[in-house]
CSV table of C-alpha atoms in Angstrom, one decimal:
chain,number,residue,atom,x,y,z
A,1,UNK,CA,113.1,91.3,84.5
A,2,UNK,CA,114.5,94.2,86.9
A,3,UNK,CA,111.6,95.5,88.5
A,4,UNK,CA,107.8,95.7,88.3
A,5,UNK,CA,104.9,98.3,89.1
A,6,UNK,CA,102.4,96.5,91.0
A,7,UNK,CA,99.4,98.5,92.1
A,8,UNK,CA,95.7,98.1,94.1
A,9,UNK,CA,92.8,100.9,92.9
A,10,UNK,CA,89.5,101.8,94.0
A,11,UNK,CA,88.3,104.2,91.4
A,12,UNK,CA,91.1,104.6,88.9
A,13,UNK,CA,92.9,107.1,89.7
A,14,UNK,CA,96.1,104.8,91.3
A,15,UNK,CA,95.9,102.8,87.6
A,16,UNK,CA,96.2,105.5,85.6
A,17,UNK,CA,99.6,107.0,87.8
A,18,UNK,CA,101.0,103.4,87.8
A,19,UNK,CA,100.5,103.1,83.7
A,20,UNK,CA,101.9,106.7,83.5
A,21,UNK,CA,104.8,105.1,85.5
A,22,UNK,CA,105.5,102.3,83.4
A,23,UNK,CA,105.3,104.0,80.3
A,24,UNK,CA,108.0,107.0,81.4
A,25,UNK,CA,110.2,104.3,82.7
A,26,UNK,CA,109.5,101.1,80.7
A,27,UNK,CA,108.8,99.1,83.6
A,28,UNK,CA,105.7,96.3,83.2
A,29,UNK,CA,102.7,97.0,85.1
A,30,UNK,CA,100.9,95.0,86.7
A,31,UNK,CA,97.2,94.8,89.5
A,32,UNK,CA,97.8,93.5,92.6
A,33,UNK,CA,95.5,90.6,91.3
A,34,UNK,CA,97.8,89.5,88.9
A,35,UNK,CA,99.7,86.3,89.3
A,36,UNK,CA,102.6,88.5,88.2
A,37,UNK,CA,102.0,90.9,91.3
A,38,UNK,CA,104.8,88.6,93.2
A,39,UNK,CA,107.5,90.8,94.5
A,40,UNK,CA,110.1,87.9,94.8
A,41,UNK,CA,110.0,88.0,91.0
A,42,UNK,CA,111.8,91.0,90.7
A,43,UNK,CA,114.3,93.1,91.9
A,44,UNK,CA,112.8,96.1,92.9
A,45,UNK,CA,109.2,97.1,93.1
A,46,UNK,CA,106.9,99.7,92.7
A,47,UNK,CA,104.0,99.6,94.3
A,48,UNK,CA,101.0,102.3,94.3
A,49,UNK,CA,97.9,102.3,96.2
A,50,UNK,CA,95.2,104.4,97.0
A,51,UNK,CA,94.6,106.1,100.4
A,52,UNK,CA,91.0,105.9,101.3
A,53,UNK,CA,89.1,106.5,104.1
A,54,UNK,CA,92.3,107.3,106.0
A,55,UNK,CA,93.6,103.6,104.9
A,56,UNK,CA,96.2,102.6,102.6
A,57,UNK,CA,94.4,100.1,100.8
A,58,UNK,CA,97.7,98.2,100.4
A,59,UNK,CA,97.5,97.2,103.9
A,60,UNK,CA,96.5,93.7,104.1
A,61,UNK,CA,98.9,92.6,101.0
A,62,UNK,CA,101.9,94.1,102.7
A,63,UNK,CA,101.8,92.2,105.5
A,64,UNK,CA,101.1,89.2,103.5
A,65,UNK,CA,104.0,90.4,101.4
A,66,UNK,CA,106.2,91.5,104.1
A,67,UNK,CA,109.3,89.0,104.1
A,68,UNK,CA,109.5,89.6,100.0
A,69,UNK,CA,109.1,93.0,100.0
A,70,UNK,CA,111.6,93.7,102.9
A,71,UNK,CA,114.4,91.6,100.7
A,72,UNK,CA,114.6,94.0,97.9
A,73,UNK,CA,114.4,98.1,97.2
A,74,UNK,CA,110.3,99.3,97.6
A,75,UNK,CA,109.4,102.2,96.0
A,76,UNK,CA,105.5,103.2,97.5
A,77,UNK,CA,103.8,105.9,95.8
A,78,UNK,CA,100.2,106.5,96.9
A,79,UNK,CA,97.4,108.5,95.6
A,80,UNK,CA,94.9,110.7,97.8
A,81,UNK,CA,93.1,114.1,97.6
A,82,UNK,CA,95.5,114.9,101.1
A,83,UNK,CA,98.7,116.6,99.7
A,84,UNK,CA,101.7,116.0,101.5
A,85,UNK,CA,101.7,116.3,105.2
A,86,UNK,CA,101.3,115.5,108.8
A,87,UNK,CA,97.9,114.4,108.2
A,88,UNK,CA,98.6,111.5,105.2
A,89,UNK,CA,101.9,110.9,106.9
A,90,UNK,CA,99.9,109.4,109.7
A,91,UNK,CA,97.5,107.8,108.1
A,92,UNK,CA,100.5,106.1,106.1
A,93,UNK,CA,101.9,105.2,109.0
A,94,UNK,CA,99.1,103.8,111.0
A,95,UNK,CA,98.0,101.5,107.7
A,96,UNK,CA,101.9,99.8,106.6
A,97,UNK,CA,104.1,98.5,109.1
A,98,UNK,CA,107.0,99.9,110.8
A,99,UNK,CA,109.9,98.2,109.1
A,100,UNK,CA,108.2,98.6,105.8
A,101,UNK,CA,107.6,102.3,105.6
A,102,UNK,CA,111.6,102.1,106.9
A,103,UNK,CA,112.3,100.1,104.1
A,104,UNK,CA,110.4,102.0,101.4
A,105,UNK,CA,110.9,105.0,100.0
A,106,UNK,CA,107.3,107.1,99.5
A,107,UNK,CA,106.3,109.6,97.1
A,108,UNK,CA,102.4,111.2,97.4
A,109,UNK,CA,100.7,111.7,94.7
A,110,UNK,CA,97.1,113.7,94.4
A,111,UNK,CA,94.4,111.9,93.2
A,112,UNK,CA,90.9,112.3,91.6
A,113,UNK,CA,87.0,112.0,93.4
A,114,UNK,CA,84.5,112.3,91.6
A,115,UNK,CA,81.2,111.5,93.7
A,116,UNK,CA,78.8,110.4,91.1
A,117,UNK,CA,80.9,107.5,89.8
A,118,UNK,CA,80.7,106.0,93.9
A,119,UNK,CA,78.2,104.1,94.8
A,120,UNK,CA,75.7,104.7,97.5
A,121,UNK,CA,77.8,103.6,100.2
A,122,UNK,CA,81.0,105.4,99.3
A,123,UNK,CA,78.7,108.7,98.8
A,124,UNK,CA,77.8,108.5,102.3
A,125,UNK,CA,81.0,107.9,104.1
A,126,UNK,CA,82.0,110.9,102.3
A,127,UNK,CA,79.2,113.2,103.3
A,128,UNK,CA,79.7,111.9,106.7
A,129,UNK,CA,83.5,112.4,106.7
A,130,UNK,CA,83.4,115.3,104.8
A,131,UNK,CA,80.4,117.2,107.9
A,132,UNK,CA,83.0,115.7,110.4
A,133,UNK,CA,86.4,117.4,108.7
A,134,UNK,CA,87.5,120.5,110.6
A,135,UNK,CA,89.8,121.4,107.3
A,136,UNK,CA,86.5,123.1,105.8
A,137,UNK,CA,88.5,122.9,102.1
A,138,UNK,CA,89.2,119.1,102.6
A,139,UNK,CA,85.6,119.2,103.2
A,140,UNK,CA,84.6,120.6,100.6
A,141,UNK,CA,86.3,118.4,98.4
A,142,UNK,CA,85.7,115.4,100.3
A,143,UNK,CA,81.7,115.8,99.2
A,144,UNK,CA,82.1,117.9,95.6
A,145,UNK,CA,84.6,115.7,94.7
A,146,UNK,CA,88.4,117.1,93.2
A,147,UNK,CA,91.1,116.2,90.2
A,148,UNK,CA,94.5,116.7,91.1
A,149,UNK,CA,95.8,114.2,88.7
A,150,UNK,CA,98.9,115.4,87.6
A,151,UNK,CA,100.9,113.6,85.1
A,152,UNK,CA,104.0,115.5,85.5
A,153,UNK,CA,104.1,114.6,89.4
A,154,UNK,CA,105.4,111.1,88.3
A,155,UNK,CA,109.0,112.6,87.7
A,156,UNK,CA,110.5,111.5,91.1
A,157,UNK,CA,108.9,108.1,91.0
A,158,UNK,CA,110.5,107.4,87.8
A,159,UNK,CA,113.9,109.0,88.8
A,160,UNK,CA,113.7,106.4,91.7
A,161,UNK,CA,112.8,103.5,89.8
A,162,UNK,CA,115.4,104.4,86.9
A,163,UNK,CA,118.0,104.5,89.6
A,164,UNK,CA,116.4,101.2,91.1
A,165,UNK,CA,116.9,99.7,87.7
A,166,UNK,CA,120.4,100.8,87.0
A,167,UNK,CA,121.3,99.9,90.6
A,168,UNK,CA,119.5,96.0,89.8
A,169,UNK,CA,121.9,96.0,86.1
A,170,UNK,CA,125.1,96.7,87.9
């Protein structure tokens, strides 16, 4: 096996891109969980995680992950209601390490929030951050909630990964 999408979710919305992933490039996929989530089993990996609370929730793994990851092409695609900026560039950036976000290449992808599947906790945090956002449409979507899933925003992952894969044949 060439490559592997391995992945982290909170609510979903990560999951679904990464299956979307594997099924436009044939590529298994597989939760971070997974004994099969080794990146020194493969050539190239894919890995998705959501952004949340200004956190890549990939962070801890990484690091655990860093040497393996660091030995082969990383493709990180993550998912947030932020579209692509400043702003999630430096969260990004203050969650992975330096030589890792080097390494990778990243693509963001716009998620999905929907308030009344989150728990008491998570509803809070985002009223809280949501009173506290000076972007008042951020804001606003921080505490109605949003769906930006967007299947068809895969298309450069998948170019990535197919050239990943071609590049792992040759």
């Amino acid at each position: 096996m060439n490559g592997a999408i391995l992945y982290d979710t909170k609510y979903g919305a990560t999951e679904q891109y990464a299956r979307w992933i594997g099924e436009a490039s044939g590529l298994p996929v597989f939760s971070l969980a997974a004994p099969e989530a080794d990146p020194e089993r493969y050539d190239f990996v894919v890995l998705g995680s959501p952004v949340i609370s200004q956190r890549v929730l990939v962070r801890a793994w990484v690091a655990l992950h860093l040497a393996g990851l660091l030995a082969r092409p990383v493709i990180l695609f993550t998912v947030s209601g932020t579209g692509v900026g400043a702003r999630l560039d430096g969260w990004v950036r203050d969650s992975l390490p330096a030589a890792f976000l080097d390494h990778a290449r990243h693509f963001a992808l716009r998620g999905r929030l929907e308030p009344r599947k989150l728990g008491l906790y998570d509803r809070l945090k985002l009223q809280i951050g949501g009173g506290a956002d000076p972007d008042g449409v951020a804001a606003r979507g921080e505490i109605a909630g949003f769906d930006f899933m967007d299947r068809a925003a895969i298309g450069p992952v998948v170019a990535a990964a197919r050239r990943f894969a071609r590049a792992a044949a040759a």
